[in-house]
């Protein structure tokens, strides 16, 4: 079935540095990628949506200059947290919709998440 | 966006017990989905269920779209069923609106 590989699974970085999170779709083409953040004991909050080859659209309140999203190919999307601060510490999850054998009809395939800690 | 409410917020079960989780949504939807997030954070699709009833092993789901609710049934629960269950739906833009989730803990 469809798989989205998300890396890294955990990252600790110093305040002020940037962190890049990658999501790769395996065995299918991710035409749309969604990026979420999830705080402990809370639901998923959509940050942005990206379509391959297009600029990402960000949800209200999400700083596009802070959370840079690139979806340059049908199998790779990246989220870069720039100038990270402790309040950016969270669990970041990508989710892909796409085409190809093994994709779930009407389905979303999620990455395994990245736990970011900014110290 | 679509407002999604889930109940109960927490559920503790003894292994082997049955349970029902509920999802109410604010507007008519035709693409209600259920997801499970395991304790390590991985989400998987359980059901795409805009209406009617579906079953997959010990899990089944029913959506009554006219009354704007969906139910997820867990039968003969196992410890591996622990995690958070989310229902979600979207409009035409495929952006999922998630409920707050039901945290299920199954004790051996």
mmCIF file of C-alpha atoms in Angstrom:
data_model
loop_
_atom_site.group_PDB
_atom_site.id
_atom_site.type_symbol
_atom_site.label_atom_id
_atom_site.label_comp_id
_atom_site.label_asym_id
_atom_site.label_seq_id
_atom_site.Cartn_x
_atom_site.Cartn_y
_atom_site.Cartn_z
ATOM 1 C CA UNK A 1 0.000 0.000 0.000
ATOM 2 C CA UNK A 2 0.866 3.668 -0.132
ATOM 3 C CA UNK A 3 3.563 4.821 2.257
ATOM 4 C CA UNK A 4 4.887 8.243 3.138
ATOM 5 C CA UNK A 5 8.358 8.223 4.627
ATOM 6 C CA UNK A 6 8.954 11.162 6.970
ATOM 7 C CA UNK A 7 12.377 12.125 8.325
ATOM 8 C CA UNK A 8 13.720 12.817 10.781
ATOM 9 C CA UNK A 9 11.493 11.204 13.380
ATOM 10 C CA UNK A 10 13.025 13.280 16.153
ATOM 11 C CA UNK A 11 15.168 16.358 16.113
ATOM 12 C CA UNK A 12 16.535 18.642 18.773
ATOM 13 C CA UNK A 13 17.863 21.972 17.636
ATOM 14 C CA UNK A 14 19.116 25.152 19.189
ATOM 15 C CA UNK A 15 17.005 28.266 19.213
ATOM 16 C CA UNK A 16 17.635 30.361 16.110
ATOM 17 C CA UNK A 17 18.614 27.507 13.831
ATOM 18 C CA UNK A 18 16.588 26.010 10.978
ATOM 19 C CA UNK A 19 15.295 22.487 10.660
ATOM 20 C CA UNK A 20 14.169 20.691 7.529
ATOM 21 C CA UNK A 21 11.612 17.896 7.588
ATOM 22 C CA UNK A 22 11.207 15.669 4.542
ATOM 23 C CA UNK A 23 8.271 13.610 3.385
ATOM 24 C CA UNK A 24 8.652 11.202 0.505
ATOM 25 C CA UNK A 25 5.850 9.257 -1.061
ATOM 26 C CA UNK A 26 6.811 5.707 -1.901
ATOM 27 C CA UNK A 27 5.085 3.842 -4.720
ATOM 28 C CA UNK A 28 2.707 6.667 -5.528
ATOM 29 C CA UNK A 29 2.639 10.243 -6.675
ATOM 30 C CA UNK A 30 1.694 12.762 -4.024
ATOM 31 C CA UNK A 31 -0.209 15.400 -5.930
ATOM 32 C CA UNK A 32 -1.172 17.206 -2.738
ATOM 33 C CA UNK A 33 0.701 17.345 0.553
ATOM 34 C CA UNK A 34 -0.741 18.642 3.805
ATOM 35 C CA UNK A 35 1.364 19.708 6.755
ATOM 36 C CA UNK A 36 0.013 19.570 10.291
ATOM 37 C CA UNK A 37 1.286 20.321 13.731
ATOM 38 C CA UNK A 38 0.029 18.605 16.820
ATOM 39 C CA UNK A 39 0.566 19.683 20.397
ATOM 40 C CA UNK A 40 0.418 17.118 23.199
ATOM 41 C CA UNK A 41 -3.057 15.769 23.843
ATOM 42 C CA UNK A 42 -4.478 17.908 21.061
ATOM 43 C CA UNK A 43 -5.823 17.379 17.593
ATOM 44 C CA UNK A 44 -4.088 17.960 14.299
ATOM 45 C CA UNK A 45 -3.983 21.541 13.105
ATOM 46 C CA UNK A 46 -3.514 22.119 9.413
ATOM 47 C CA UNK A 47 -0.648 24.473 8.679
ATOM 48 C CA UNK A 48 -0.467 24.489 4.907
ATOM 49 C CA UNK A 49 -1.344 22.701 1.706
ATOM 50 C CA UNK A 50 0.977 22.252 -1.217
ATOM 51 C CA UNK A 51 0.446 20.965 -4.702
ATOM 52 C CA UNK A 52 3.347 19.775 -6.773
ATOM 53 C CA UNK A 53 4.974 22.634 -8.605
ATOM 54 C CA UNK A 54 2.861 25.308 -6.955
ATOM 55 C CA UNK A 55 3.341 27.624 -4.026
ATOM 56 C CA UNK A 56 1.940 26.381 -0.765
ATOM 57 C CA UNK A 57 -1.196 27.903 0.667
ATOM 58 C CA UNK A 58 -1.040 28.604 4.366
ATOM 59 C CA UNK A 59 -3.793 28.561 6.937
ATOM 60 C CA UNK A 60 -4.669 31.719 8.752
ATOM 61 C CA UNK A 61 -2.178 32.516 11.473
ATOM 62 C CA UNK A 62 0.644 30.401 10.048
ATOM 63 C CA UNK A 63 3.717 32.441 9.136
ATOM 64 C CA UNK A 64 4.746 31.458 5.639
ATOM 65 C CA UNK A 65 8.215 32.973 6.060
ATOM 66 C CA UNK A 66 8.797 30.876 9.125
ATOM 67 C CA UNK A 67 7.450 27.603 7.816
ATOM 68 C CA UNK A 68 8.828 27.185 4.313
ATOM 69 C CA UNK A 69 7.228 24.465 2.269
ATOM 70 C CA UNK A 70 8.604 23.090 -0.957
ATOM 71 C CA UNK A 71 6.841 20.534 -3.106
ATOM 72 C CA UNK A 72 9.159 20.361 -6.051
ATOM 73 C CA UNK A 73 8.323 16.866 -7.192
ATOM 74 C CA UNK A 74 5.495 14.391 -6.990
ATOM 75 C CA UNK A 75 7.395 12.320 -4.461
ATOM 76 C CA UNK A 76 9.016 14.871 -2.176
ATOM 77 C CA UNK A 77 7.768 17.688 -0.008
ATOM 78 C CA UNK A 78 9.762 19.500 2.634
ATOM 79 C CA UNK A 79 8.916 21.740 5.568
ATOM 80 C CA UNK A 80 11.661 23.998 6.868
ATOM 81 C CA UNK A 81 11.184 25.640 10.231
ATOM 82 C CA UNK A 82 13.346 28.743 10.069
ATOM 83 C CA UNK A 83 14.833 30.521 13.083
ATOM 84 C CA UNK A 84 13.196 28.013 15.370
ATOM 85 C CA UNK A 85 12.171 29.007 18.875
ATOM 86 C CA UNK A 86 11.024 26.919 21.819
ATOM 87 C CA UNK A 87 7.378 27.664 21.012
ATOM 88 C CA UNK A 88 7.865 25.880 17.676
ATOM 89 C CA UNK A 89 8.453 22.651 19.548
ATOM 90 C CA UNK A 90 5.723 20.297 18.415
ATOM 91 C CA UNK A 91 4.892 17.135 16.504
ATOM 92 C CA UNK A 92 4.805 17.803 12.767
ATOM 93 C CA UNK A 93 2.965 15.427 10.448
ATOM 94 C CA UNK A 94 2.684 15.333 6.683
ATOM 95 C CA UNK A 95 -0.171 13.752 4.790
ATOM 96 C CA UNK A 96 -0.418 13.021 1.110
ATOM 97 C CA UNK A 97 -3.180 12.511 -1.359
ATOM 98 C CA UNK A 98 -2.157 11.113 -4.658
ATOM 99 C CA UNK A 99 -2.502 8.757 -7.529
ATOM 100 C CA UNK A 100 -1.043 5.405 -8.196
ATOM 101 C CA UNK A 101 -1.512 1.774 -7.372
ATOM 102 C CA UNK A 102 -1.958 1.150 -3.711
ATOM 103 C CA UNK A 103 -3.308 4.571 -2.857
ATOM 104 C CA UNK A 104 -6.340 4.452 -0.692
ATOM 105 C CA UNK A 105 -9.472 5.610 -2.520
ATOM 106 C CA UNK A 106 -10.507 8.915 -0.957
ATOM 107 C CA UNK A 107 -7.623 8.303 1.384
ATOM 108 C CA UNK A 108 -4.845 10.178 3.025
ATOM 109 C CA UNK A 109 -1.464 8.632 3.717
ATOM 110 C CA UNK A 110 0.322 10.052 6.721
ATOM 111 C CA UNK A 111 3.975 10.273 7.519
ATOM 112 C CA UNK A 112 5.076 8.926 10.887
ATOM 113 C CA UNK A 113 5.654 12.412 12.244
ATOM 114 C CA UNK A 114 8.615 14.469 13.417
ATOM 115 C CA UNK A 115 8.994 15.475 17.016
ATOM 116 C CA UNK A 116 10.794 18.799 17.084
ATOM 117 C CA UNK A 117 12.295 20.121 20.276
ATOM 118 C CA UNK A 118 13.862 23.567 20.240
ATOM 119 C CA UNK A 119 16.157 24.295 23.155
ATOM 120 C CA UNK B 1 -14.747 25.101 8.202
ATOM 121 C CA UNK B 2 -16.663 22.085 9.309
ATOM 122 C CA UNK B 3 -16.981 21.710 13.086
ATOM 123 C CA UNK B 4 -16.443 18.194 14.337
ATOM 124 C CA UNK B 5 -17.189 17.100 17.889
ATOM 125 C CA UNK B 6 -16.171 13.765 19.314
ATOM 126 C CA UNK B 7 -17.234 11.940 22.417
ATOM 127 C CA UNK B 8 -16.203 10.708 24.836
ATOM 128 C CA UNK B 9 -12.829 12.456 25.102
ATOM 129 C CA UNK B 10 -11.329 9.509 26.964
ATOM 130 C CA UNK B 11 -12.222 5.862 27.198
ATOM 131 C CA UNK B 12 -10.614 3.179 29.335
ATOM 132 C CA UNK B 13 -11.482 -0.379 28.426
ATOM 133 C CA UNK B 14 -10.674 -3.777 29.747
ATOM 134 C CA UNK B 15 -9.367 -6.092 27.081
ATOM 135 C CA UNK B 16 -12.267 -7.872 25.399
ATOM 136 C CA UNK B 17 -14.782 -5.105 25.999
ATOM 137 C CA UNK B 18 -16.842 -3.400 23.320
ATOM 138 C CA UNK B 19 -17.183 0.340 22.884
ATOM 139 C CA UNK B 20 -18.793 3.026 20.762
ATOM 140 C CA UNK B 21 -17.223 6.327 19.790
ATOM 141 C CA UNK B 22 -19.320 9.165 18.424
ATOM 142 C CA UNK B 23 -18.645 11.979 15.998
ATOM 143 C CA UNK B 24 -21.067 14.855 15.406
ATOM 144 C CA UNK B 25 -20.473 17.301 12.596
ATOM 145 C CA UNK B 26 -21.843 20.765 12.071
ATOM 146 C CA UNK B 27 -22.705 20.713 8.432
ATOM 147 C CA UNK B 28 -23.738 18.195 5.871
ATOM 148 C CA UNK B 29 -20.716 16.255 4.723
ATOM 149 C CA UNK B 30 -20.288 13.514 2.213
ATOM 150 C CA UNK B 31 -16.793 12.340 3.045
ATOM 151 C CA UNK B 32 -16.592 11.480 6.720
ATOM 152 C CA UNK B 33 -13.494 9.496 7.651
ATOM 153 C CA UNK B 34 -12.166 7.776 10.751
ATOM 154 C CA UNK B 35 -8.475 7.574 11.621
ATOM 155 C CA UNK B 36 -6.448 5.912 14.341
ATOM 156 C CA UNK B 37 -3.294 7.446 15.759
ATOM 157 C CA UNK B 38 -1.181 4.906 17.587
ATOM 158 C CA UNK B 39 0.782 5.803 20.738
ATOM 159 C CA UNK B 40 3.849 6.562 18.594
ATOM 160 C CA UNK B 41 1.999 9.110 16.495
ATOM 161 C CA UNK B 42 1.335 7.233 13.275
ATOM 162 C CA UNK B 43 -2.085 7.858 11.748
ATOM 163 C CA UNK B 44 -3.846 5.389 9.532
ATOM 164 C CA UNK B 45 -7.122 5.471 7.667
ATOM 165 C CA UNK B 46 -9.769 3.272 9.210
ATOM 166 C CA UNK B 47 -12.861 4.079 7.217
ATOM 167 C CA UNK B 48 -14.081 6.335 4.511
ATOM 168 C CA UNK B 49 -17.763 6.358 5.356
ATOM 169 C CA UNK B 50 -19.932 9.145 3.975
ATOM 170 C CA UNK B 51 -23.037 7.116 4.784
ATOM 171 C CA UNK B 52 -24.127 3.642 5.704
ATOM 172 C CA UNK B 53 -22.179 0.983 7.547
ATOM 173 C CA UNK B 54 -18.816 -0.628 6.938
ATOM 174 C CA UNK B 55 -16.945 -3.304 8.795
ATOM 175 C CA UNK B 56 -13.295 -4.203 8.925
ATOM 176 C CA UNK B 57 -12.497 -7.002 11.321
ATOM 177 C CA UNK B 58 -13.378 -5.963 14.837
ATOM 178 C CA UNK B 59 -14.052 -2.391 13.812
ATOM 179 C CA UNK B 60 -17.163 -1.086 12.175
ATOM 180 C CA UNK B 61 -18.534 2.353 11.463
ATOM 181 C CA UNK B 62 -21.917 3.818 10.726
ATOM 182 C CA UNK B 63 -22.684 7.278 9.401
ATOM 183 C CA UNK B 64 -26.155 8.809 9.397
ATOM 184 C CA UNK B 65 -25.522 11.785 7.185
ATOM 185 C CA UNK B 66 -29.028 13.212 7.492
ATOM 186 C CA UNK B 67 -28.558 13.442 11.251
ATOM 187 C CA UNK B 68 -24.928 14.530 11.013
ATOM 188 C CA UNK B 69 -23.267 11.888 13.124
ATOM 189 C CA UNK B 70 -21.053 8.874 12.781
ATOM 190 C CA UNK B 71 -20.280 6.034 15.155
ATOM 191 C CA UNK B 72 -17.213 3.842 15.406
ATOM 192 C CA UNK B 73 -17.606 0.492 17.092
ATOM 193 C CA UNK B 74 -14.741 -1.440 18.587
ATOM 194 C CA UNK B 75 -15.569 -5.011 19.502
ATOM 195 C CA UNK B 76 -13.496 -7.380 21.603
ATOM 196 C CA UNK B 77 -10.945 -4.658 22.200
ATOM 197 C CA UNK B 78 -7.261 -5.493 22.315
ATOM 198 C CA UNK B 79 -4.341 -3.564 23.754
ATOM 199 C CA UNK B 80 -3.256 -2.771 20.214
ATOM 200 C CA UNK B 81 -6.460 -0.748 19.800
ATOM 201 C CA UNK B 82 -5.080 1.853 22.200
ATOM 202 C CA UNK B 83 -4.450 5.287 20.778
ATOM 203 C CA UNK B 84 -6.471 8.247 19.624
ATOM 204 C CA UNK B 85 -9.381 7.914 17.244
ATOM 205 C CA UNK B 86 -10.183 10.903 15.092
ATOM 206 C CA UNK B 87 -13.048 11.569 12.789
ATOM 207 C CA UNK B 88 -12.592 14.154 10.089
ATOM 208 C CA UNK B 89 -14.222 15.534 7.026
ATOM 209 C CA UNK B 90 -13.519 18.019 4.308
ATOM 210 C CA UNK B 91 -15.251 20.270 1.816
ATOM 211 C CA UNK B 92 -14.221 20.582 -1.781
ATOM 212 C CA UNK B 93 -10.635 21.499 -0.987
ATOM 213 C CA UNK B 94 -9.689 18.172 0.622
ATOM 214 C CA UNK B 95 -8.542 19.971 3.782
ATOM 215 C CA UNK B 96 -9.487 17.710 6.625
ATOM 216 C CA UNK B 97 -11.144 19.192 9.689
ATOM 217 C CA UNK B 98 -10.357 16.908 12.610
ATOM 218 C CA UNK B 99 -12.307 16.411 15.759
ATOM 219 C CA UNK B 100 -10.519 16.605 19.094
ATOM 220 C CA UNK B 101 -10.257 12.844 19.190
ATOM 221 C CA UNK B 102 -11.143 10.087 21.618
ATOM 222 C CA UNK B 103 -8.228 8.647 23.551
ATOM 223 C CA UNK B 104 -8.740 4.936 24.040
ATOM 224 C CA UNK B 105 -6.731 2.960 26.546
ATOM 225 C CA UNK B 106 -7.202 -0.797 26.536
ATOM 226 C CA UNK B 107 -5.904 -2.545 29.613
ATOM 227 C CA UNK B 108 -4.827 -6.161 29.647
#
